[in-house]
Coordinates of N, CA and C in Angstrom, one line a residue:
M1 N 2.2 35.5 39.5 CA 1.5 36.7 38.8 C 1.7 37.9 39.5
A2 N 2.2 38.5 38.4 CA 2.7 40.2 38.9 C 1.4 41.1 39.6
T3 N 1.4 41.8 40.4 CA 0.5 42.8 40.3 C -0.3 43.4 38.9
R4 N 1.0 44.1 38.3 CA 0.2 44.8 37.0 C -0.6 43.4 36.1
D5 N 0.0 42.2 36.1 CA -0.8 41.2 34.9 C -1.5 41.2 35.5
A6 N -1.7 40.8 37.0 CA -3.0 40.8 37.1 C -4.4 41.5 37.5
A7 N -4.0 43.0 37.0 CA -4.8 44.6 36.7 C -5.3 44.0 35.1
W8 N -4.4 43.2 34.8 CA -4.4 43.5 33.2 C -5.7 42.0 32.9
F9 N -5.5 41.5 33.5 CA -6.4 40.5 33.3 C -7.6 40.6 33.5
R10 N -7.9 41.1 34.9 CA -8.9 41.4 35.5 C -9.9 42.5 34.6
E11 N -8.7 43.5 33.9 CA -9.5 44.5 33.0 C -9.9 43.6 31.9
T12 N -9.0 43.0 31.3 CA -9.2 42.1 30.2 C -10.8 41.6 29.9
Y13 N -10.5 40.9 31.2 CA -12.0 39.6 31.5 C -13.4 40.8 31.9
T14 N -13.4 41.7 32.5 CA -14.4 42.6 32.9 C -14.9 43.4 31.5
A15 N -13.8 43.2 30.3 CA -14.4 44.0 29.4 C -15.3 42.9 28.5
I16 N -14.3 41.8 28.5 CA -15.1 41.0 27.7 C -16.4 40.4 28.0
R17 N -16.6 40.2 29.4 CA -18.2 39.6 29.6 C -18.7 41.1 29.7
S18 N -18.3 42.3 29.8 CA -19.6 43.5 29.8 C -19.9 43.5 28.0
E19 N -19.1 43.2 27.7 CA -19.8 43.2 25.9 C -20.3 42.0 25.5
I20 N -20.2 40.8 26.1 CA -21.2 40.0 26.0 C -22.9 39.8 26.7
G21 N -22.8 40.7 27.4 CA -23.3 41.3 28.4 C -25.1 41.6 27.0
K22 N -24.1 42.6 26.1 CA -25.1 43.1 25.8 C -25.9 42.2 24.6
A23 N -25.3 41.1 24.3 CA -25.8 40.3 23.3 C -26.4 39.0 24.3
V24 N -26.1 38.9 25.7 CA -26.7 37.4 25.8 C -27.2 37.8 27.4
V25 N -28.7 37.6 27.6 CA -29.5 37.9 28.5 C -29.2 37.1 29.8
G26 N -28.8 37.3 31.0 CA -28.3 36.5 32.4 C -27.2 35.3 31.8
Q27 N -28.2 34.4 32.2 CA -26.9 33.1 32.2 C -25.7 33.7 32.4
D28 N -25.3 34.0 33.8 CA -24.3 34.9 34.5 C -23.0 33.8 34.6
E29 N -24.0 32.7 35.3 CA -22.9 31.3 35.7 C -22.3 30.7 34.4
V30 N -23.0 30.5 33.1 CA -22.5 30.1 31.8 C -21.6 30.9 31.0
V31 N -21.9 32.0 31.3 CA -21.1 33.3 30.6 C -19.6 33.2 31.6
E32 N -19.6 32.9 32.8 CA -18.7 32.7 33.3 C -17.7 31.7 33.5
S33 N -18.4 30.5 33.1 CA -17.8 29.0 33.0 C -17.1 29.3 31.8
V34 N -17.7 30.2 30.1 CA -17.3 29.6 29.4 C -15.6 30.7 29.1
L35 N -15.9 31.9 29.7 CA -14.4 32.5 30.1 C -13.4 32.1 30.5
V36 N -14.0 31.0 31.8 CA -13.1 29.8 32.8 C -12.3 29.4 31.3
G37 N -12.7 28.9 30.6 CA -12.5 27.9 30.0 C -11.4 28.4 29.2
M38 N -12.0 29.4 28.0 CA -11.2 30.2 27.6 C -9.8 30.5 27.6
A39 N -9.8 31.0 29.0 CA -8.5 31.6 29.9 C -7.5 30.4 29.9
A40 N -8.3 29.3 29.9 CA -7.5 28.2 31.0 C -7.0 27.1 29.6
D41 N -7.7 27.3 28.0 CA -6.9 27.2 27.4 C -7.8 25.4 27.0
A42 N -8.8 25.6 27.4 CA -9.9 24.1 27.6 C -11.3 24.6 26.7
H43 N -11.6 23.3 26.1 CA -12.6 23.0 25.8 C -14.3 22.8 26.4
I44 N -15.3 23.7 26.2 CA -16.4 23.3 26.8 C -17.0 22.9 26.4
L45 N -18.5 22.3 27.1 CA -19.5 21.1 26.8 C -21.0 22.1 27.4
L46 N -21.7 22.5 26.7 CA -22.8 23.2 26.6 C -24.0 22.5 26.8
E47 N -24.8 21.8 28.1 CA -26.0 21.4 27.5 C -27.0 21.8 28.0
G48 N -28.4 21.8 27.3 CA -29.5 22.3 27.7 C -30.2 22.3 26.3
M49 N -31.6 22.6 26.6 CA -33.0 22.9 25.8 C -32.5 23.4 24.1
P50 N -32.7 23.0 22.9 CA -32.6 24.2 22.5 C -33.0 25.4 22.3
G51 N -32.4 26.4 22.0 CA -33.4 27.8 22.1 C -32.6 29.0 23.5
L52 N -31.7 28.3 24.1 CA -31.5 28.7 25.2 C -30.2 30.0 25.2
G53 N -30.0 30.5 24.2 CA -28.9 31.2 23.8 C -27.8 31.0 23.7
K54 N -27.4 29.3 23.5 CA -25.7 28.9 23.5 C -24.9 29.4 22.4
T55 N -26.0 29.3 21.0 CA -25.5 29.5 20.2 C -25.1 30.5 19.9
L56 N -25.4 32.3 20.6 CA -25.7 33.4 20.3 C -24.5 33.8 21.4
L57 N -24.1 32.9 22.2 CA -23.0 33.1 23.5 C -21.6 32.7 23.0
V58 N -21.6 31.6 21.8 CA -20.6 31.7 21.3 C -20.3 32.2 20.1
R59 N -21.2 32.4 19.4 CA -21.0 33.6 18.3 C -20.8 34.6 18.7
A60 N -21.0 35.6 20.1 CA -21.5 36.9 20.2 C -19.7 36.4 21.2
L61 N -19.0 35.7 21.6 CA -17.5 35.5 22.0 C -16.6 35.7 20.6
S62 N -16.5 35.2 19.8 CA -16.1 35.5 18.7 C -15.8 36.7 18.0
Q63 N -16.8 37.4 18.3 CA -17.1 39.1 17.7 C -16.2 39.6 18.7
V64 N -16.3 39.7 20.2 CA -16.0 40.3 21.0 C -14.2 40.2 20.6
L65 N -13.8 39.4 20.5 CA -12.4 38.4 20.4 C -11.9 39.1 18.9
E66 N -13.0 39.2 17.8 CA -12.5 39.1 16.7 C -11.6 38.0 16.0
L67 N -12.2 36.6 16.2 CA -11.7 36.0 16.2 C -12.4 34.8 14.9
R68 N -11.9 34.4 14.2 CA -12.1 33.3 13.0 C -13.0 32.5 13.8
F69 N -14.6 32.2 13.1 CA -15.5 31.4 13.9 C -15.9 30.2 12.9
S70 N -16.3 29.4 13.5 CA -17.0 28.3 12.8 C -17.8 27.5 13.5
R71 N -19.2 27.3 12.9 CA -20.1 26.2 13.3 C -20.5 25.0 12.3
I72 N -20.2 24.2 13.3 CA -20.5 22.7 12.6 C -21.9 22.3 12.6
Q73 N -23.4 22.8 12.2 CA -24.6 21.1 13.1 C -24.4 20.0 12.4
F74 N -24.1 19.2 13.9 CA -24.2 17.7 13.4 C -25.3 17.1 13.4
T75 N -24.7 16.0 12.6 CA -26.3 15.5 12.5 C -26.1 13.5 11.9
P76 N -26.4 13.1 12.1 CA -26.2 11.5 12.2 C -25.6 10.7 10.8
D77 N -25.7 11.8 9.7 CA -25.4 11.4 8.3 C -24.0 12.0 7.9
M78 N -23.5 12.8 9.4 CA -22.3 13.5 8.5 C -21.1 12.4 9.0
M79 N -20.2 12.7 7.9 CA -18.6 12.1 8.1 C -17.3 12.7 8.6
P80 N -16.4 12.0 9.0 CA -15.2 12.8 9.3 C -14.8 13.6 8.5
A81 N -14.9 13.7 7.2 CA -14.4 14.7 6.1 C -15.0 15.6 6.5
D82 N -16.6 15.8 6.6 CA -17.2 17.2 6.5 C -16.5 17.8 7.6
V83 N -15.7 17.1 8.6 CA -15.4 18.1 10.0 C -14.0 18.9 9.6
T84 N -13.3 17.2 9.2 CA -11.7 17.9 8.8 C -11.0 18.8 7.4
G85 N -12.0 18.4 6.9 CA -11.2 18.6 5.5 C -11.5 17.4 4.8
T86 N -10.8 17.3 3.0 CA -10.5 16.2 2.7 C -9.3 16.5 1.6
N87 N -9.0 15.4 0.6 CA -7.7 15.8 0.2 C -9.0 15.7 -1.6
V88 N -8.8 16.6 -2.6 CA -9.9 16.8 -3.9 C -8.7 16.6 -5.2
L89 N -9.4 16.0 -6.0 CA -7.9 16.2 -7.3 C -8.0 17.7 -8.2
S90 N -7.2 18.3 -7.4 CA -7.1 19.4 -8.6 C -7.8 19.9 -10.1
A91 N -8.3 20.7 -9.5 CA -9.3 21.1 -11.1 C -8.2 21.9 -12.0
D92 N -6.7 22.2 -11.8 CA -6.0 23.0 -13.1 C -5.5 22.1 -13.9
G93 N -5.6 21.1 -13.7 CA -5.1 19.9 -15.0 C -3.8 19.5 -14.5
T94 N -3.0 19.5 -13.7 CA -2.1 18.8 -13.3 C -2.3 17.8 -12.5
R95 N -3.8 17.5 -12.1 CA -3.6 15.8 -11.4 C -2.9 15.7 -10.3
R96 N -2.9 16.8 -9.5 CA -2.5 16.4 -8.0 C -3.4 16.5 -7.1
N97 N -3.3 16.3 -6.1 CA -4.5 16.1 -4.9 C -3.9 17.5 -4.0
E98 N -5.0 17.9 -3.5 CA -5.0 19.3 -3.0 C -6.1 19.4 -1.6
F99 N -5.5 19.8 -0.9 CA -5.9 19.5 0.4 C -7.4 20.4 0.8
R100 N -8.6 20.4 0.5 CA -9.4 21.4 1.4 C -10.1 21.4 2.5
R101 N -9.8 22.6 3.3 CA -10.3 22.5 4.7 C -11.1 22.9 5.0
G102 N -11.5 21.6 6.6 CA -13.1 21.8 6.8 C -13.2 22.9 8.0
P103 N -14.0 22.6 8.1 CA -14.7 23.9 8.9 C -14.1 23.7 10.5
I104 N -13.4 22.8 10.8 CA -12.6 22.6 11.8 C -11.4 23.8 12.2
F105 N -11.1 24.3 11.2 CA -9.6 25.0 11.0 C -10.4 26.8 11.2
A106 N -10.6 26.6 12.6 CA -11.0 28.0 13.2 C -10.2 28.2 14.2
N107 N -10.6 29.6 14.9 CA -9.7 30.1 16.1 C -11.0 29.3 17.1
I108 N -12.3 29.7 17.1 CA -13.5 29.4 17.8 C -14.2 27.9 16.6
L109 N -14.4 27.3 17.3 CA -15.1 26.1 16.4 C -16.7 26.3 17.0
L110 N -17.8 26.1 16.8 CA -19.5 25.8 17.5 C -19.5 24.3 17.3
A111 N -19.6 23.7 17.8 CA -20.6 22.3 17.3 C -21.2 22.1 18.2
D112 N -21.8 22.2 17.4 CA -23.8 22.4 17.6 C -24.4 21.2 17.6
E113 N -25.0 20.4 18.4 CA -25.9 19.5 18.9 C -24.6 18.3 18.7
I114 N -23.9 18.2 19.2 CA -22.6 17.5 19.2 C -23.0 16.0 19.4
N115 N -23.8 15.7 19.7 CA -24.0 14.5 20.2 C -25.6 13.6 19.6
R116 N -25.7 14.3 18.8 CA -26.3 14.1 17.1 C -25.7 13.1 16.2
A117 N -24.2 13.6 16.1 CA -23.7 12.6 15.6 C -22.9 11.0 16.0
T118 N -22.6 10.1 15.1 CA -22.0 8.7 15.3 C -20.8 8.9 16.2
P119 N -20.4 8.1 16.6 CA -18.8 8.2 17.4 C -18.0 8.0 16.2
K120 N -18.2 7.6 15.3 CA -17.3 7.9 13.8 C -17.2 9.1 13.7
T121 N -17.7 9.7 13.7 CA -17.9 11.5 13.0 C -17.2 11.7 14.4
Q122 N -17.3 12.1 15.7 CA -16.8 12.2 16.6 C -15.2 11.8 16.8
S123 N -14.8 10.6 16.1 CA -13.0 10.6 16.2 C -12.7 11.1 15.2
A124 N -13.4 12.0 14.7 CA -12.7 13.3 13.6 C -11.8 14.1 14.7
M125 N -13.0 14.7 15.9 CA -12.7 15.7 16.3 C -11.1 15.3 17.6
L126 N -11.0 14.4 18.0 CA -10.4 13.7 18.9 C -8.8 14.3 18.6
E127 N -8.4 14.2 17.7 CA -6.4 14.7 17.5 C -6.8 16.0 17.4
A128 N -7.7 16.8 17.2 CA -8.3 18.2 16.9 C -8.3 18.8 18.2
M129 N -8.9 18.1 19.5 CA -8.9 18.9 20.7 C -8.1 18.3 21.3
Q130 N -7.3 17.5 21.6 CA -6.5 17.0 22.1 C -4.8 17.7 21.7
E131 N -4.3 17.4 19.9 CA -3.2 17.8 20.0 C -3.1 19.3 19.1
R132 N -4.3 20.0 18.8 CA -4.2 21.4 17.6 C -3.9 20.7 16.4
A133 N -4.0 20.0 16.2 CA -3.7 19.8 14.9 C -5.2 18.4 14.1
V134 N -5.1 17.9 12.6 CA -5.1 17.3 11.8 C -4.8 16.2 11.2
T135 N -4.5 15.2 10.9 CA -4.2 14.4 10.1 C -5.2 13.5 9.2
V136 N -4.6 13.9 7.3 CA -5.1 13.3 6.5 C -4.6 12.9 5.6
G137 N -4.9 12.2 5.0 CA -4.3 11.3 4.2 C -2.3 11.3 4.6
G138 N -2.5 11.3 5.8 CA -0.9 11.0 6.1 C -0.3 12.6 6.8
V139 N -0.8 13.2 6.0 CA -0.3 14.3 6.2 C -0.9 15.2 7.3
R140 N 0.1 15.9 8.6 CA -0.6 16.6 9.4 C -0.5 18.1 9.3
H141 N -1.9 18.2 9.9 CA -2.1 20.0 9.5 C -2.5 20.7 10.7
E142 N -1.5 21.6 10.9 CA -1.7 22.6 12.3 C -2.6 23.7 12.3
L143 N -3.5 23.5 13.7 CA -4.5 24.1 13.6 C -3.8 25.9 14.1
E144 N -4.5 26.8 13.8 CA -4.2 27.8 14.6 C -4.3 28.2 15.8
S145 N -3.6 29.4 16.6 CA -3.8 29.3 18.1 C -4.6 30.8 18.0
P146 N -5.1 31.4 18.8 CA -5.9 30.1 19.9 C -7.2 29.1 19.4
F147 N -7.4 27.7 19.5 CA -7.8 27.3 18.9 C -9.0 26.9 20.4
L148 N -10.3 27.1 20.1 CA -11.2 26.8 21.4 C -12.7 26.0 20.4
V149 N -13.0 24.8 21.4 CA -14.6 23.9 20.8 C -15.1 24.4 21.9
M150 N -16.2 25.1 21.3 CA -17.4 25.1 22.3 C -18.6 24.5 21.5
A151 N -19.3 23.2 22.8 CA -20.1 22.3 21.7 C -21.3 22.3 22.4
T152 N -22.6 22.4 22.3 CA -24.2 22.3 22.8 C -24.1 20.9 22.6
Q153 N -24.7 20.6 23.9 CA -25.4 18.9 23.3 C -26.8 18.7 24.0
N154 N -27.6 18.4 23.4 CA -28.9 18.2 23.3 C -28.9 17.5 25.0
P155 N -29.8 17.4 25.9 CA -30.0 16.2 26.6 C -30.3 14.9 26.2
I156 N -30.2 13.9 26.3 CA -30.0 12.5 26.0 C -31.0 11.7 25.9
E157 N -32.0 12.6 26.8 CA -33.5 11.6 26.5 C -34.4 12.3 24.8
Q158 N -33.9 13.2 24.6 CA -34.0 13.8 23.1 C -33.8 12.9 22.5
E159 N -35.0 13.0 21.2 CA -35.1 11.8 20.4 C -33.9 12.2 18.8
G160 N -32.8 11.0 18.7 CA -32.2 11.4 18.2 C -30.8 11.3 18.5
T161 N -30.2 11.4 20.1 CA -28.8 11.6 19.9 C -28.5 10.4 20.6
Y162 N -27.5 10.7 20.8 CA -26.1 9.5 20.8 C -25.9 9.8 22.5
P163 N -25.3 9.1 23.5 CA -24.2 9.1 24.0 C -22.9 9.6 24.1
L164 N -22.3 10.7 24.1 CA -20.9 10.8 23.8 C -20.0 10.1 24.5
P165 N -19.1 9.5 23.0 CA -18.3 8.9 23.6 C -17.4 8.8 24.9
E166 N -16.6 8.1 25.7 CA -15.7 9.2 27.0 C -15.2 9.3 26.1
A167 N -13.7 8.9 25.3 CA -13.0 9.5 25.0 C -13.4 11.0 24.6
Q168 N -14.1 11.3 23.7 CA -14.6 12.6 23.4 C -15.1 13.4 24.5
L169 N -15.7 12.9 25.5 CA -16.0 13.6 27.0 C -14.4 14.2 27.4
D170 N -14.0 13.3 27.7 CA -12.4 13.7 28.6 C -11.8 14.7 27.5
R171 N -12.0 15.3 26.6 CA -11.5 16.7 25.7 C -11.8 17.6 26.1
F172 N -13.0 17.3 27.0 CA -13.9 18.7 27.5 C -13.1 18.6 29.2
L173 N -12.8 20.2 29.1 CA -12.7 20.3 30.6 C -14.0 20.4 31.5
L174 N -15.0 21.0 31.1 CA -16.0 21.8 31.6 C -17.0 21.3 30.9
K175 N -18.2 21.1 31.8 CA -19.5 20.3 31.2 C -20.8 21.1 32.1
V176 N -21.0 22.6 31.2 CA -22.0 23.4 32.1 C -23.4 23.3 31.3
L177 N -24.4 23.2 32.3 CA -25.9 22.9 32.3 C -26.3 24.1 31.9
V178 N -26.9 24.4 31.1 CA -27.5 25.7 31.0 C -29.4 26.0 30.6
P179 N -29.5 27.4 32.1 CA -31.0 27.0 32.6 C -31.6 27.6 32.1
F180 N -33.0 27.5 32.1 CA -34.2 28.4 31.6 C -33.9 29.5 32.0
P181 N -34.1 30.8 31.4 CA -34.2 31.9 31.8 C -35.1 32.3 32.8
S182 N -35.4 33.5 33.5 CA -36.3 33.9 35.0 C -37.2 34.6 33.8
K183 N -38.4 34.8 34.3 CA -39.4 35.3 33.8 C -38.9 37.2 33.5
E184 N -38.3 37.2 34.2 CA -37.4 38.9 33.9 C -36.7 38.7 32.9
E185 N -35.5 37.5 33.0 CA -35.0 38.3 31.5 C -36.0 37.2 30.5
L186 N -36.4 36.9 30.5 CA -37.8 36.6 29.2 C -38.0 38.0 28.9
A187 N -38.3 38.4 29.9 CA -39.3 39.6 29.2 C -38.3 40.6 28.6
T188 N -37.0 40.8 28.9 CA -35.8 41.3 28.4 C -35.3 41.1 27.0
I189 N -35.4 38.9 27.0 CA -35.4 38.8 25.2 C -35.9 39.4 24.8
V190 N -37.3 38.7 24.9 CA -38.6 39.4 24.1 C -38.3 40.8 23.6
K191 N -37.9 42.0 24.1 CA -38.0 43.1 24.2 C -36.9 43.6 22.7
R192 N -36.0 42.5 23.4 CA -34.6 43.1 22.3 C -34.4 41.9 20.7
T193 N -35.8 40.8 21.2 CA -35.6 39.6 19.9 C -36.8 40.1 19.0
T194 N -37.5 41.0 19.5 CA -39.0 41.5 18.5 C -38.5 43.0 18.3
G195 N -37.3 44.0 18.6 CA -37.6 45.1 18.3 C -36.4 45.1 16.9
T196 N -36.5 46.4 16.5 CA -35.7 46.4 14.6 C -34.1 46.4 14.9
L197 N -33.5 46.4 15.7 CA -31.8 46.9 16.3 C -31.3 45.6 17.1
D198 N -30.3 44.6 16.3 CA -29.4 43.9 16.9 C -28.3 44.4 17.7
A199 N -28.3 44.1 18.9 CA -26.9 44.5 19.4 C -25.8 44.8 18.5
E200 N -25.2 45.5 18.7 CA -23.7 45.6 17.6 C -22.6 45.5 18.8
L201 N -21.7 44.3 18.8 CA -20.8 43.9 19.7 C -19.6 45.3 19.3
S202 N -18.7 45.6 20.1 CA -17.2 46.2 19.7 C -16.0 44.9 20.1
K203 N -14.9 45.0 19.2 CA -13.6 44.3 19.7 C -13.4 44.4 21.1
V204 N -12.9 44.2 22.3 CA -12.5 44.6 23.3 C -11.2 44.2 23.1
A205 N -11.0 42.7 22.6 CA -9.7 42.2 23.0 C -9.3 41.3 21.8
D206 N -8.4 40.5 21.8 CA -7.9 40.1 20.2 C -6.8 38.5 20.2
A207 N -6.6 37.7 19.8 CA -6.0 36.7 20.0 C -4.8 36.7 20.9
D208 N -4.1 38.1 20.8 CA -2.8 38.4 21.5 C -3.0 37.8 22.7
A209 N -4.5 38.8 23.3 CA -4.9 38.9 24.2 C -5.5 37.3 25.0
V210 N -5.9 36.9 24.4 CA -6.2 35.2 24.8 C -5.0 34.7 24.7
L211 N -4.1 34.7 24.3 CA -2.5 34.1 24.6 C -1.9 34.6 25.6
G212 N -2.2 35.7 26.2 CA -1.3 36.4 27.0 C -2.3 36.1 28.9
M213 N -3.6 36.0 28.2 CA -4.5 35.4 29.6 C -3.9 33.9 30.0
R214 N -3.7 33.0 28.8 CA -3.3 31.8 29.1 C -2.5 31.6 29.6
K215 N -1.2 32.3 29.3 CA 0.1 32.2 29.6 C 0.3 32.9 31.3
L216 N -0.7 33.8 31.9 CA -0.7 34.4 32.8 C -1.5 33.2 34.0
V217 N -2.2 32.6 33.5 CA -3.0 31.5 34.5 C -2.4 29.7 34.7
R218 N -1.2 30.0 33.4 CA -0.5 28.6 33.8 C 0.8 29.3 34.9

C-alpha cells in the first residue's frame, strides 16, 4: 500500500468512525469490528441482547456512506421468497412472469434477529452471501456492489431462537459480542433519547470509497 493510499484510507476510516460516533454511544470495539468487516468485504454477525444499539449502528453506517439500506426482521414463519423475492404473474395483461425483488437487494442488509428464522429460510441467504447473487426460477440475479450483510443474533438461550446452521455461520468473517454499556454511556444515551433532536449524520464517503478501501486491503 503506497503512503498516499494509506493516508487516504486512514482519513476515510477516521471520518466514517467519527460520524457514526454522533449516533452510537460507546461500543468502540463493536464499531471498529464492523468497519474492519466492511473494508475486508466480509459479513459480520453481532450477538447481544435486544436494545443495545445494534440496529442503530448498522443504520448509521448506511447513512454515513449513503448506501441503499434494507432491513429484514427474521421470524419463524418466514419463507425464502420473503428474503430473495419471487416471480409473479404480470398484471398488465401480457400473462408473463415478472421478478419482484426482495429486501436482499441492497448495499447494506440488516438481517435482524437472524437466528429466529428456520434453516430453510437461512438457505435463502447462502448464495447471496457467498456469490453476491440470488437464483429464482432458474434465473440468476446479480447483487449490486458493495453488498454487506450485518446480522444480529439473540443469545441462543432466549425463547424462540434456533442455532444457526454451520453453513450459515461460515459465511460470516467475524462474530462480535455486543456488551452492555457502562453507567456513563447509559447516562449519555438517556440524554440523547429523551431529547427532541436526533443526531443528524452527514455523508462522508460513498460506494466508490468502500470499494477503494477494499482494493487496498486486498
